[in-house]
mmCIF file of C-alpha atoms and ligand atoms in Angstrom:
data_model
loop_
_atom_site.group_PDB
_atom_site.id
_atom_site.type_symbol
_atom_site.label_atom_id
_atom_site.label_comp_id
_atom_site.label_asym_id
_atom_site.label_seq_id
_atom_site.Cartn_x
_atom_site.Cartn_y
_atom_site.Cartn_z
ATOM 1 C CA UNK A 1 0.001 0.033 -0.019
ATOM 2 C CA UNK A 2 1.047 3.592 -0.166
ATOM 3 C CA UNK A 3 1.326 3.942 3.378
ATOM 4 C CA UNK A 4 3.927 1.008 3.443
ATOM 5 C CA UNK A 5 5.882 2.166 0.508
ATOM 6 C CA UNK A 6 6.464 5.474 2.220
ATOM 7 C CA UNK A 7 7.131 3.879 5.245
ATOM 8 C CA UNK A 8 9.978 2.297 3.485
ATOM 9 C CA UNK A 9 11.104 5.686 2.227
ATOM 10 C CA UNK A 10 11.313 7.169 5.558
ATOM 11 C CA UNK A 11 13.144 4.124 7.201
ATOM 12 C CA UNK A 12 16.056 4.586 4.250
ATOM 13 C CA UNK A 13 16.057 8.077 4.629
ATOM 14 C CA UNK A 14 19.743 9.453 4.070
ATOM 15 C CA UNK A 15 20.980 5.952 2.985
ATOM 16 C CA UNK A 16 19.184 4.841 -0.110
ATOM 17 C CA UNK A 17 16.527 5.667 -2.850
ATOM 18 C CA UNK A 18 13.727 3.091 -2.463
ATOM 19 C CA UNK A 19 11.462 2.048 -5.387
ATOM 20 C CA UNK A 20 7.945 2.957 -5.378
ATOM 21 C CA UNK A 21 4.668 2.653 -7.357
ATOM 22 C CA UNK A 22 3.340 4.860 -10.293
ATOM 23 C CA UNK A 23 0.502 6.022 -7.739
ATOM 24 C CA UNK A 24 2.765 7.156 -5.207
ATOM 25 C CA UNK A 25 5.219 9.326 -8.025
ATOM 26 C CA UNK A 26 1.786 10.699 -9.098
ATOM 27 C CA UNK A 27 0.981 11.846 -5.506
ATOM 28 C CA UNK A 28 4.223 13.238 -5.094
ATOM 29 C CA UNK A 29 4.185 15.014 -8.276
ATOM 30 C CA UNK A 30 1.085 16.571 -7.590
ATOM 31 C CA UNK A 31 2.118 17.526 -3.767
ATOM 32 C CA UNK A 32 5.132 19.347 -5.301
ATOM 33 C CA UNK A 33 2.998 21.287 -7.695
ATOM 34 C CA UNK A 34 0.900 22.665 -4.648
ATOM 35 C CA UNK A 35 4.221 22.983 -2.601
ATOM 36 C CA UNK A 36 5.332 25.328 -5.214
ATOM 37 C CA UNK A 37 2.464 27.356 -5.405
ATOM 38 C CA UNK A 38 2.110 27.720 -1.938
ATOM 39 C CA UNK A 39 5.911 28.576 -0.986
ATOM 40 C CA UNK A 40 5.992 25.423 1.165
ATOM 41 C CA UNK A 41 2.763 26.191 3.369
ATOM 42 C CA UNK A 42 1.997 22.633 1.715
ATOM 43 C CA UNK A 43 4.353 20.173 2.347
ATOM 44 C CA UNK A 44 4.485 16.296 2.383
ATOM 45 C CA UNK A 45 7.944 16.744 4.073
ATOM 46 C CA UNK A 46 6.544 18.396 7.246
ATOM 47 C CA UNK A 47 6.936 14.606 8.993
ATOM 48 C CA UNK A 48 9.708 15.698 11.513
ATOM 49 C CA UNK A 49 7.327 18.643 12.748
ATOM 50 C CA UNK A 50 4.407 16.091 13.043
ATOM 51 C CA UNK A 51 6.402 13.697 14.856
ATOM 52 C CA UNK A 52 7.124 16.344 17.712
ATOM 53 C CA UNK A 53 3.406 16.880 17.738
ATOM 54 C CA UNK A 54 2.479 13.133 17.704
ATOM 55 C CA UNK A 55 -1.198 13.713 16.735
ATOM 56 C CA UNK A 56 -1.445 10.340 15.458
ATOM 57 C CA UNK A 57 -0.806 8.900 18.911
ATOM 58 C CA UNK A 58 -3.023 8.946 21.980
ATOM 59 C CA UNK A 59 -0.686 11.422 23.539
ATOM 60 C CA UNK A 60 -0.114 14.350 21.530
ATOM 61 C CA UNK A 61 1.920 17.218 23.261
ATOM 62 C CA UNK A 62 3.185 20.676 22.930
ATOM 63 C CA UNK A 63 6.838 20.659 21.754
ATOM 64 C CA UNK A 64 9.485 23.135 23.038
ATOM 65 C CA UNK A 65 10.737 26.053 21.108
ATOM 66 C CA UNK A 66 13.954 24.673 20.816
ATOM 67 C CA UNK A 67 12.731 20.951 19.448
ATOM 68 C CA UNK A 68 10.823 23.195 16.500
ATOM 69 C CA UNK A 69 13.825 24.993 15.681
ATOM 70 C CA UNK A 70 15.873 21.775 15.617
ATOM 71 C CA UNK A 71 13.483 20.024 13.356
ATOM 72 C CA UNK A 72 12.211 22.786 11.074
ATOM 73 C CA UNK A 73 15.081 22.845 8.486
ATOM 74 C CA UNK A 74 14.429 19.294 7.696
ATOM 75 C CA UNK A 75 11.079 20.281 6.355
ATOM 76 C CA UNK A 76 11.922 21.061 2.667
ATOM 77 C CA UNK A 77 10.185 19.399 -0.334
ATOM 78 C CA UNK A 78 12.628 20.617 -2.821
ATOM 79 C CA UNK A 79 15.425 18.361 -1.041
ATOM 80 C CA UNK A 80 12.994 15.256 -1.886
ATOM 81 C CA UNK A 81 14.614 13.305 -4.707
ATOM 82 C CA UNK A 82 12.043 11.970 -7.125
ATOM 83 C CA UNK A 83 13.201 9.788 -10.065
ATOM 84 C CA UNK A 84 10.924 8.068 -12.241
ATOM 85 C CA UNK A 85 10.100 5.250 -10.043
ATOM 86 C CA UNK A 86 12.456 5.939 -6.809
ATOM 87 C CA UNK A 87 12.263 8.425 -4.091
ATOM 88 C CA UNK A 88 15.378 9.303 -2.152
ATOM 89 C CA UNK A 89 15.415 11.576 1.199
ATOM 90 C CA UNK A 90 18.887 13.013 1.447
ATOM 91 C CA UNK A 91 19.008 13.333 5.374
ATOM 92 C CA UNK A 92 18.285 10.623 7.970
ATOM 93 C CA UNK A 93 15.929 12.510 9.915
ATOM 94 C CA UNK A 94 13.632 13.639 6.626
ATOM 95 C CA UNK A 95 10.158 11.910 6.312
ATOM 96 C CA UNK A 96 7.373 12.061 4.149
ATOM 97 C CA UNK A 97 3.459 12.094 5.051
ATOM 98 C CA UNK A 98 1.063 11.658 2.516
ATOM 99 C CA UNK A 99 -1.952 12.085 4.785
ATOM 100 C CA UNK A 100 -3.073 15.680 3.443
ATOM 101 C CA UNK A 101 -3.374 14.187 -0.098
ATOM 102 C CA UNK A 102 -3.618 10.326 -0.196
ATOM 103 C CA UNK A 103 -7.176 10.182 0.651
ATOM 104 C CA UNK A 104 -8.271 12.298 -2.184
ATOM 105 C CA UNK A 105 -6.082 10.125 -4.673
ATOM 106 C CA UNK A 106 -7.962 7.056 -3.187
ATOM 107 C CA UNK A 107 -11.384 8.367 -3.869
ATOM 108 C CA UNK A 108 -10.587 9.090 -7.296
ATOM 109 C CA UNK A 109 -9.296 5.726 -7.602
ATOM 110 C CA UNK A 110 -12.587 4.402 -6.354
ATOM 111 C CA UNK A 111 -14.827 6.978 -8.892
ATOM 112 C CA UNK A 112 -12.491 5.612 -11.981
ATOM 113 C CA UNK A 113 -13.167 2.016 -10.831
ATOM 114 C CA UNK A 114 -17.238 2.423 -10.453
ATOM 115 C CA UNK A 115 -16.981 4.620 -13.871
ATOM 116 C CA UNK A 116 -15.299 1.519 -15.615
ATOM 117 C CA UNK A 117 -17.914 -0.710 -14.157
ATOM 118 C CA UNK A 118 -20.719 1.370 -15.827
ATOM 119 C CA UNK A 119 -22.141 3.339 -12.924
ATOM 120 C CA UNK A 120 -22.958 6.884 -13.849
ATOM 121 C CA UNK A 121 -24.626 8.383 -11.066
ATOM 122 C CA UNK A 122 -22.953 7.995 -7.302
ATOM 123 C CA UNK A 123 -20.901 9.429 -4.541
ATOM 124 C CA UNK A 124 -17.378 8.116 -3.176
ATOM 125 C CA UNK A 125 -16.945 9.635 0.390
ATOM 126 C CA UNK A 126 -13.759 9.196 2.657
ATOM 127 C CA UNK A 127 -13.378 10.951 5.664
ATOM 128 C CA UNK A 128 -14.405 14.289 4.914
ATOM 129 C CA UNK A 129 -13.191 13.933 0.990
ATOM 130 C CA UNK A 130 -15.657 13.222 -1.275
ATOM 131 C CA UNK A 131 -16.398 13.037 -4.977
ATOM 132 C CA UNK A 132 -19.963 12.876 -7.118
ATOM 133 C CA UNK A 133 -20.520 11.674 -10.435
ATOM 134 C CA UNK A 134 -23.846 12.792 -11.952
ATOM 135 C CA UNK A 135 -26.032 11.289 -14.337
ATOM 136 C CA UNK A 136 -29.793 11.934 -15.427
ATOM 137 C CA UNK A 137 -31.141 10.838 -12.022
ATOM 138 C CA UNK A 138 -28.988 13.645 -10.015
ATOM 139 C CA UNK A 139 -29.463 16.300 -12.623
ATOM 140 C CA UNK A 140 -30.049 19.732 -10.735
ATOM 141 C CA UNK A 141 -30.725 17.511 -7.566
ATOM 142 C CA UNK A 142 -27.600 17.155 -5.644
ATOM 143 C CA UNK A 143 -26.451 18.785 -2.323
ATOM 144 C CA UNK A 144 -23.312 18.567 -0.540
ATOM 145 C CA UNK A 145 -23.331 19.723 3.026
ATOM 146 C CA UNK A 146 -20.654 21.150 4.908
ATOM 147 C CA UNK A 147 -20.040 20.623 8.681
ATOM 148 C CA UNK A 148 -20.172 23.525 10.885
ATOM 149 C CA UNK A 149 -16.401 23.538 12.496
ATOM 150 C CA UNK A 150 -17.416 24.550 16.077
ATOM 151 C CA UNK A 151 -21.123 22.651 16.270
ATOM 152 C CA UNK A 152 -20.650 19.050 15.809
ATOM 153 C CA UNK A 153 -24.282 17.927 14.730
ATOM 154 C CA UNK A 154 -24.773 21.274 12.572
ATOM 155 C CA UNK A 155 -24.096 22.274 9.270
ATOM 156 C CA UNK A 156 -22.181 25.514 8.104
ATOM 157 C CA UNK A 157 -23.112 25.605 4.245
ATOM 158 C CA UNK A 158 -24.814 23.843 1.750
ATOM 159 C CA UNK A 159 -23.414 23.525 -1.931
ATOM 160 C CA UNK A 160 -25.897 22.872 -5.102
ATOM 161 C CA UNK A 161 -23.446 20.931 -7.437
ATOM 162 C CA UNK A 162 -24.290 17.838 -9.505
ATOM 163 C CA UNK A 163 -20.593 16.666 -10.129
ATOM 164 C CA UNK A 164 -17.417 17.667 -8.278
ATOM 165 C CA UNK A 165 -14.911 16.933 -5.811
ATOM 166 C CA UNK A 166 -15.187 18.486 -2.357
ATOM 167 C CA UNK A 167 -12.743 18.033 0.606
ATOM 168 C CA UNK A 168 -12.659 19.961 3.772
ATOM 169 C CA UNK A 169 -9.388 20.240 6.162
ATOM 170 C CA UNK A 170 -10.622 21.236 9.723
ATOM 171 C CA UNK A 171 -9.168 21.919 13.033
ATOM 172 C CA UNK A 172 -11.784 19.668 14.821
ATOM 173 C CA UNK A 173 -10.583 16.419 13.073
ATOM 174 C CA UNK A 174 -7.640 15.887 15.417
ATOM 175 C CA UNK A 175 -6.806 18.161 18.204
ATOM 176 C CA UNK A 176 -6.020 18.490 21.986
ATOM 177 C CA UNK A 177 -6.664 21.347 24.529
ATOM 178 C CA UNK A 178 -4.063 22.530 26.823
ATOM 179 C CA UNK A 179 -4.154 25.668 28.880
ATOM 180 C CA UNK A 180 -7.166 26.855 27.191
ATOM 181 C CA UNK A 181 -5.730 26.580 23.561
ATOM 182 C CA UNK A 182 -6.611 24.237 20.838
ATOM 183 C CA UNK A 183 -3.590 22.660 19.072
ATOM 184 C CA UNK A 184 -4.649 20.701 15.793
ATOM 185 C CA UNK A 185 -3.003 18.830 13.157
ATOM 186 C CA UNK A 186 -2.834 20.917 10.110
ATOM 187 C CA UNK A 187 1.034 22.222 10.880
ATOM 188 C CA UNK A 188 2.388 25.430 9.320
ATOM 189 C CA UNK A 189 5.789 24.374 8.114
ATOM 190 C CA UNK A 190 7.272 28.110 8.696
ATOM 191 C CA UNK A 191 6.386 28.384 12.262
ATOM 192 C CA UNK A 192 6.254 24.680 13.153
ATOM 193 C CA UNK A 193 2.840 25.255 15.023
ATOM 194 C CA UNK A 194 -0.835 24.337 14.006
ATOM 195 C CA UNK A 195 -1.773 26.874 11.268
ATOM 196 C CA UNK A 196 -4.125 29.958 12.417
ATOM 197 C CA UNK A 197 -6.676 31.235 12.119
ATOM 198 C CA UNK A 198 -8.602 29.089 9.820
ATOM 199 C CA UNK A 199 -10.840 26.511 11.235
ATOM 200 C CA UNK A 200 -12.362 24.649 8.098
ATOM 201 C CA UNK A 201 -10.968 25.076 4.621
ATOM 202 C CA UNK A 202 -13.590 23.589 1.840
ATOM 203 C CA UNK A 203 -12.312 23.322 -1.714
ATOM 204 C CA UNK A 204 -14.356 22.331 -4.841
ATOM 205 C CA UNK A 205 -12.750 20.955 -7.652
ATOM 206 C CA UNK A 206 -12.760 18.380 -10.475
ATOM 207 C CA UNK A 207 -10.538 15.667 -8.669
ATOM 208 C CA UNK A 208 -10.599 14.661 -5.426
ATOM 209 C CA UNK A 209 -6.844 14.798 -4.993
ATOM 210 C CA UNK A 210 -7.036 18.343 -6.097
ATOM 211 C CA UNK A 211 -9.441 19.057 -3.646
ATOM 212 C CA UNK A 212 -7.744 17.569 -0.844
ATOM 213 C CA UNK A 213 -4.640 18.964 -1.127
ATOM 214 C CA UNK A 214 -5.518 22.546 -1.773
ATOM 215 C CA UNK A 215 -7.730 22.198 1.172
ATOM 216 C CA UNK A 216 -5.085 21.593 3.601
ATOM 217 C CA UNK A 217 -2.965 24.096 1.713
ATOM 218 C CA UNK A 218 -5.379 26.771 2.094
ATOM 219 C CA UNK A 219 -6.127 26.211 5.799
ATOM 220 C CA UNK A 220 -2.272 26.749 6.075
ATOM 221 C CA UNK A 221 -2.330 30.014 3.939
ATOM 222 C CA UNK A 222 -5.250 31.436 5.852
ATOM 223 C CA UNK A 223 -8.383 33.377 4.764
ATOM 224 C CA UNK A 224 -6.379 36.056 2.693
ATOM 225 C CA UNK A 225 -3.760 34.205 0.871
ATOM 226 C CA UNK A 226 -5.785 31.213 0.850
ATOM 227 C CA UNK A 227 -8.616 32.956 -1.161
ATOM 228 C CA UNK A 228 -5.995 34.562 -3.573
ATOM 229 C CA UNK A 229 -4.368 31.349 -4.494
ATOM 230 C CA UNK A 230 -8.270 29.616 -5.131
ATOM 231 C CA UNK A 231 -8.964 32.464 -7.074
ATOM 232 C CA UNK A 232 -5.882 32.245 -9.213
ATOM 233 C CA UNK A 233 -6.678 28.872 -9.903
ATOM 234 C CA UNK A 234 -9.417 28.386 -12.566
ATOM 235 C CA UNK A 235 -10.160 24.982 -11.424
ATOM 236 C CA UNK A 236 -10.764 25.786 -7.737
ATOM 237 C CA UNK A 237 -13.599 27.430 -5.702
ATOM 238 C CA UNK A 238 -13.905 27.144 -2.016
ATOM 239 C CA UNK A 239 -15.037 28.091 1.446
ATOM 240 C CA UNK A 240 -12.678 29.178 4.125
ATOM 241 C CA UNK A 241 -13.929 29.518 7.761
ATOM 242 C CA UNK A 242 -11.954 31.446 10.217
ATOM 243 C CA UNK A 243 -11.414 33.047 13.589
ATOM 244 C CA UNK A 244 -11.642 36.824 13.628
ATOM 245 C CA UNK A 245 -8.506 37.354 16.024
ATOM 246 C CA UNK A 246 -9.731 41.019 16.755
ATOM 247 C CA UNK A 247 -13.278 40.036 18.317
ATOM 248 C CA UNK A 248 -13.860 38.271 21.340
ATOM 249 C CA UNK A 249 -13.205 34.512 21.414
ATOM 250 C CA UNK A 250 -15.023 31.925 18.922
ATOM 251 C CA UNK A 251 -16.445 34.776 16.490
ATOM 252 C CA UNK A 252 -16.409 33.111 12.975
ATOM 253 C CA UNK A 253 -16.100 34.842 9.729
ATOM 254 C CA UNK A 254 -16.020 33.291 6.415
ATOM 255 C CA UNK A 255 -15.025 33.818 3.039
ATOM 256 C CA UNK A 256 -16.361 32.309 -0.027
ATOM 257 C CA UNK A 257 -14.580 32.310 -3.740
ATOM 258 C CA UNK A 258 -16.461 34.316 -6.386
ATOM 259 C CA UNK A 259 -17.259 31.419 -8.781
ATOM 260 C CA UNK A 260 -19.443 29.230 -6.169
ATOM 261 C CA UNK A 261 -21.528 32.197 -4.825
ATOM 262 C CA UNK A 262 -24.410 31.347 -6.800
ATOM 263 C CA UNK A 263 -24.344 27.627 -5.705
ATOM 264 C CA UNK A 264 -23.420 27.966 -1.967
ATOM 265 C CA UNK A 265 -25.582 29.024 0.797
ATOM 266 C CA UNK A 266 -24.607 29.750 4.395
ATOM 267 C CA UNK A 267 -26.852 28.149 6.606
ATOM 268 C CA UNK A 268 -25.590 29.127 9.938
HETATM 269 P P1 ADP B 301 -7.877 15.167 7.224
HETATM 270 O O1 ADP B 301 -6.812 14.133 7.383
HETATM 271 O O2 ADP B 301 -8.465 15.571 8.556
HETATM 272 O O3 ADP B 301 -9.020 14.665 6.221
HETATM 273 P P2 ADP B 301 -6.079 16.854 5.730
HETATM 274 O O4 ADP B 301 -6.658 16.625 4.432
HETATM 275 O O5 ADP B 301 -6.211 18.423 5.994
HETATM 276 O O6 ADP B 301 -7.287 16.682 6.507
HETATM 277 O O7 ADP B 301 -4.538 16.242 6.131
HETATM 278 C C1 ADP B 301 -3.908 16.739 7.396
HETATM 279 C C2 ADP B 301 -3.040 15.817 7.568
HETATM 280 O O8 ADP B 301 -2.111 16.424 6.522
HETATM 281 C C3 ADP B 301 -2.212 15.935 8.979
HETATM 282 O O9 ADP B 301 -2.743 15.111 9.709
HETATM 283 C C4 ADP B 301 -0.802 15.707 8.707
HETATM 284 O O10 ADP B 301 -0.504 14.162 8.238
HETATM 285 C C5 ADP B 301 -0.345 16.057 7.223
HETATM 286 N N1 ADP B 301 -0.280 17.601 7.227
HETATM 287 C C6 ADP B 301 -0.377 18.584 8.226
HETATM 288 N N2 ADP B 301 0.239 19.769 7.990
HETATM 289 C C7 ADP B 301 0.742 19.533 6.772
HETATM 290 C C8 ADP B 301 1.088 20.211 5.961
HETATM 291 N N3 ADP B 301 1.381 21.871 6.163
HETATM 292 N N4 ADP B 301 1.265 20.252 4.312
HETATM 293 C C9 ADP B 301 1.138 18.977 4.071
HETATM 294 N N5 ADP B 301 0.586 17.909 5.041
HETATM 295 C C10 ADP B 301 0.223 18.359 6.183
HETATM 296 MG MG1 MG B 302 -6.284 17.550 2.573
#
C-alpha cells in the first residue's frame, strides 16, 4: 500500500533511494506542484514536525521552541529526490507524510473503477473527502453539506452541485487542548505550530486529489492568501471559515470564492 511504501522511503532516509509505485510518484508530483504554488505552506516532508506533535498517538503534546527550531530545517519539499520510480530523502531525519493528499487520490481511484464498471450516478466519500458523478437521476438535485467547524451536529453551508469533488480540512478532526488553547494537526511548516486562524477550509474541484491537497494548503495559507490562491486557479472554488482574531473569542468569519457564490448557501 501507499502507507508502507512511504514507510520504507522514510526508513531509508539518508541511506538509499526506494522504489515506489506509479501511484506514489503521481501523488508526490502533485504535492510538489501545490508546494511550489504555496511557497511551502503545503509540504509532504513536514513529518519531522508532526513527529514532535505526535497527533496520531493517544498522547500528543506541545513541543518546546527548541525542538521545533531543531526540526524545522528538515522540512523541505525541494530536497526530496524523485526519480521515475524511486524516492530518496537525502537526510536521515527527513520523512514524508501523504496524509493531506492520499485520501483524495484514493477517492479518485474508486471513482475511476466505478465508472469503468458502468456506474453513472454515485458518490464516493472517505473521511471528509468526496467526489460525485452525476447522471440523469441527480441532475440539478445534488446537495453537498459542509459541517459546522464548531457545532458537531450542525452544518455551516450547503453547496448545490451535481458533479464535483469536495474536500474539507478542519481543525476539529484531530486536536487536543492545553491551557485553554486548541492545538490541531495541520501544521504551518514555517512556524512549526498549528496553522491559524482558519478553522475549516473547503475546496471544490474536479478531482478529489486536487480538492484534498488544496484544502490543506488553503488552511495553512489563511483566509487572505488562501482565497487568493483559489481565485488564481480556474479549477478551484472554496469556502474558508476562520476565527476573527480581533473580536472576542470564537467569533467566526467566512469567505467564499467568486465562482461558487451562486451555488453555495451559508446556513448557520
Ligand atoms: P484530514 O486528514 O483531517 O482529512 P487534511 O487533508 O487536511 O485533513 O490532512 C491533514 C494531514 O496532513 C495531517 O494529519 C498531516 O498528516 C498532514 N499535514 C499537516 N500539515 C501539513 C502541511 N502543512 N502540508 C502537508 N501535509 C500536512
Ligand atoms: Mg487535505
